[in-house]
XYZ file of N, CA and C in Angstrom:
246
model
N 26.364 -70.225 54.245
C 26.026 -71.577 53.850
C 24.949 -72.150 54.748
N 24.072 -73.025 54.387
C 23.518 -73.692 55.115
C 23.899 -74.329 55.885
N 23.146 -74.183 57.770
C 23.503 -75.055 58.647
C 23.400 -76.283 58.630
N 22.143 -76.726 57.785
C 22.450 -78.347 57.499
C 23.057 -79.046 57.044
N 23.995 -78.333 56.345
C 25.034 -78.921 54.836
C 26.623 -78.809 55.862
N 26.331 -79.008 57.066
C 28.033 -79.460 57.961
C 28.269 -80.308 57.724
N 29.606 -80.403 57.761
C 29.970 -81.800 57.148
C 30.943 -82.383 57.896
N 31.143 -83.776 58.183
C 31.692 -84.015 59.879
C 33.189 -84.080 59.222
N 33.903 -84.146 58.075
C 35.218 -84.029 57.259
C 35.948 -82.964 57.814
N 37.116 -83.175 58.864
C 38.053 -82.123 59.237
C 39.185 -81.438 57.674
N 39.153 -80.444 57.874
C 39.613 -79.407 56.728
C 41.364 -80.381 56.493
N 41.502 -81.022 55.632
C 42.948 -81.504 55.023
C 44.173 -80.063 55.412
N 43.734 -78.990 55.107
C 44.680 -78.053 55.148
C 45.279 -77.752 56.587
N 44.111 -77.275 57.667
C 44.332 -76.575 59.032
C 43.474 -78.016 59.698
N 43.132 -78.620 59.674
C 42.555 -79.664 60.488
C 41.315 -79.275 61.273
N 40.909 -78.278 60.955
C 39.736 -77.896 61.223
C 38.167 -78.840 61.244
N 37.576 -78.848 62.537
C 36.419 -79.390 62.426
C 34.917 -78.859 61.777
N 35.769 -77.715 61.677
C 34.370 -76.353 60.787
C 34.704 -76.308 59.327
N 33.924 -77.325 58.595
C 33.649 -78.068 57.476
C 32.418 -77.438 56.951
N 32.165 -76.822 55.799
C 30.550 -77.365 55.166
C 30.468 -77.825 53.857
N 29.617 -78.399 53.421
C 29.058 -78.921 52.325
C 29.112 -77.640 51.224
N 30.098 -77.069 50.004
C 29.594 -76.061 49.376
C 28.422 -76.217 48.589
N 28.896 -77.904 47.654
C 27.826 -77.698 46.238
C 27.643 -79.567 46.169
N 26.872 -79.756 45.573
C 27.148 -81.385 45.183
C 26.995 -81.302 43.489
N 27.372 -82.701 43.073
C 27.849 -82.630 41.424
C 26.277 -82.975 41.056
N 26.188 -82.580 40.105
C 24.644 -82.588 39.116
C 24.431 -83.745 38.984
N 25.053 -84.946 38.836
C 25.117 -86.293 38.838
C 25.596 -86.446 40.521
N 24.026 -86.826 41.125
C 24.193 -87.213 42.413
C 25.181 -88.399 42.566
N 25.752 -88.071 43.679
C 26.537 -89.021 44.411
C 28.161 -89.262 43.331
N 28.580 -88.146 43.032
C 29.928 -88.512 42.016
C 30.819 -87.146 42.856
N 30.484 -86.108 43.438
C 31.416 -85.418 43.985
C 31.077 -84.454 44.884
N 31.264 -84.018 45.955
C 31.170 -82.866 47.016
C 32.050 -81.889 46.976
N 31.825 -80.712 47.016
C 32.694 -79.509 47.324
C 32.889 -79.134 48.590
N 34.003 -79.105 49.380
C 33.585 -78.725 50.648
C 34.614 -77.563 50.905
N 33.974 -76.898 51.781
C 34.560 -75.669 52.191
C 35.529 -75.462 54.027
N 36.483 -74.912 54.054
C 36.875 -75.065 55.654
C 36.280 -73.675 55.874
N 35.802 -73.573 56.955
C 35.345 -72.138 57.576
C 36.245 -71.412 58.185
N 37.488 -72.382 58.942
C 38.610 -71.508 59.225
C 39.821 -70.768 58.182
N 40.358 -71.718 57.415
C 41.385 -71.079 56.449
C 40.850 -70.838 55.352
N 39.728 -71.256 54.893
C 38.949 -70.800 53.480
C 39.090 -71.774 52.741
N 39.503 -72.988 52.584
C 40.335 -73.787 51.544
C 39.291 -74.673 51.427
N 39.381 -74.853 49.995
C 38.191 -75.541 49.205
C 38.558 -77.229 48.380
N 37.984 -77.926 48.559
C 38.430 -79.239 48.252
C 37.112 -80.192 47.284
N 37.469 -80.819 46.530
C 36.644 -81.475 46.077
C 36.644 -82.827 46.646
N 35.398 -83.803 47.380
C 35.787 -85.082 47.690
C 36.206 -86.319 47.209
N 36.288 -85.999 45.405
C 37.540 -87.095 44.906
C 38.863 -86.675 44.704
N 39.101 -85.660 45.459
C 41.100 -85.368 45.139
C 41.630 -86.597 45.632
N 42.359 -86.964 44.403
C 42.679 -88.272 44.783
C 44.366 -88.299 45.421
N 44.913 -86.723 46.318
C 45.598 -86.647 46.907
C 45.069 -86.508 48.401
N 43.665 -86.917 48.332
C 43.060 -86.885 50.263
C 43.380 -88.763 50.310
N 43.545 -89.396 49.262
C 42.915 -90.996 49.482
C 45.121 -91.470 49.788
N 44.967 -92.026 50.794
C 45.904 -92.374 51.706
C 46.522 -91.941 52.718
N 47.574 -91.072 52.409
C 48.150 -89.835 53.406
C 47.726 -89.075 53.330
N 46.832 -88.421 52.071
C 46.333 -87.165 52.601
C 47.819 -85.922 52.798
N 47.147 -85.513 53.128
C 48.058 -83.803 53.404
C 49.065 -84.166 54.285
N 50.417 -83.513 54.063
C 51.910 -83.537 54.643
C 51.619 -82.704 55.977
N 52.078 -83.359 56.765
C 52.010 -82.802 57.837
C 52.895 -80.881 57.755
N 53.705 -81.085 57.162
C 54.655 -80.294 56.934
C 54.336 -78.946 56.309
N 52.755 -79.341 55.396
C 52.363 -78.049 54.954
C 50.944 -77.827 55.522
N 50.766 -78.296 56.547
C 49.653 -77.985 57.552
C 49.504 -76.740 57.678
N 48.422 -76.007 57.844
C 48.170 -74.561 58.593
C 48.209 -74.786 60.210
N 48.214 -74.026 60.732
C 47.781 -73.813 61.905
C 47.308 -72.809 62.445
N 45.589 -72.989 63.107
C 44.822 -71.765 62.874
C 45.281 -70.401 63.961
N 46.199 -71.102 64.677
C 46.879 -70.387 65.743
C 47.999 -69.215 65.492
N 48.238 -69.313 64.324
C 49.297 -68.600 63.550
C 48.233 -67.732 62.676
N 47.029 -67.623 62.585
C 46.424 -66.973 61.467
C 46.196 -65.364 61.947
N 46.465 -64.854 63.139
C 46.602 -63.805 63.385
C 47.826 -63.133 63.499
N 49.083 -63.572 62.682
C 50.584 -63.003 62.282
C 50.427 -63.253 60.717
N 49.214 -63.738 59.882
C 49.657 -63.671 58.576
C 49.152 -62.202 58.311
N 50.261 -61.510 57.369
C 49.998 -60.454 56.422
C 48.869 -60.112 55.869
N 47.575 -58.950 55.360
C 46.805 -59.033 55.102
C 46.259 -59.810 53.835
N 45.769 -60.345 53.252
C 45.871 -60.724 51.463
C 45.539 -59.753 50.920
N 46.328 -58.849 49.992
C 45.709 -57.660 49.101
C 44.619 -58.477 48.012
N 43.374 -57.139 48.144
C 42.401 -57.362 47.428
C 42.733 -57.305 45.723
N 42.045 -58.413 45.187
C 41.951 -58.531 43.614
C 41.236 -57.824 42.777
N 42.260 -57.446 41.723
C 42.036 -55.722 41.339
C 40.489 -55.946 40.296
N 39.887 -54.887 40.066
C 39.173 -55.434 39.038
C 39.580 -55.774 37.797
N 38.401 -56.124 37.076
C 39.012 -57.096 36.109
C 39.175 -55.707 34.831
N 39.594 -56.072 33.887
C 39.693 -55.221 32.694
C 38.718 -54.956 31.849
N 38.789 -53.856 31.075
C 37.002 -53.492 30.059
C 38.069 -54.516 29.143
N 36.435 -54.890 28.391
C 36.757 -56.010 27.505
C 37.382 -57.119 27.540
N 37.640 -57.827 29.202
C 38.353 -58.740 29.262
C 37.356 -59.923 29.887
């Protein structure tokens, strides 16, 4: 991603300060995609579950634990004709 497109928005998921800008909406100024660089997790900036509390503390990541998660098995290819 582009280094200019950081975005000062800590990640809702892991609280991460390593944020970037993925995409903006074709109709400027109606939505941002943003990306966390630590857990991968992708957010749009009108989820209108970021506007108050925001994310449960309870289902927080923590990036400190990300070297005991299991590997993610890779996604198989897709099917002929599908």
């Amino acid at each position: 991603m582009d280094a200019a497109a950081v975005n000062p928005t800590p990640c809702p998921r892991c609280d991460s300060p390593e944020t970037q800008v993925a995409a903006h909406s074709p109709v400027a100024g109606c939505w941002t995609v943003l990306t966390c660089d630590t857990c991968h997790f992708c957010w749009r900036s009108t989820e209108s579950w970021l506007t108050g509390r925001g994310w449960h503390p309870a289902f927080r990541l923590d990036p400190a634990t990300f070297g005991a998660v299991p590997v993610m098995p890779p996604v198989p290819p897709l099917r002929a004709g599908g």
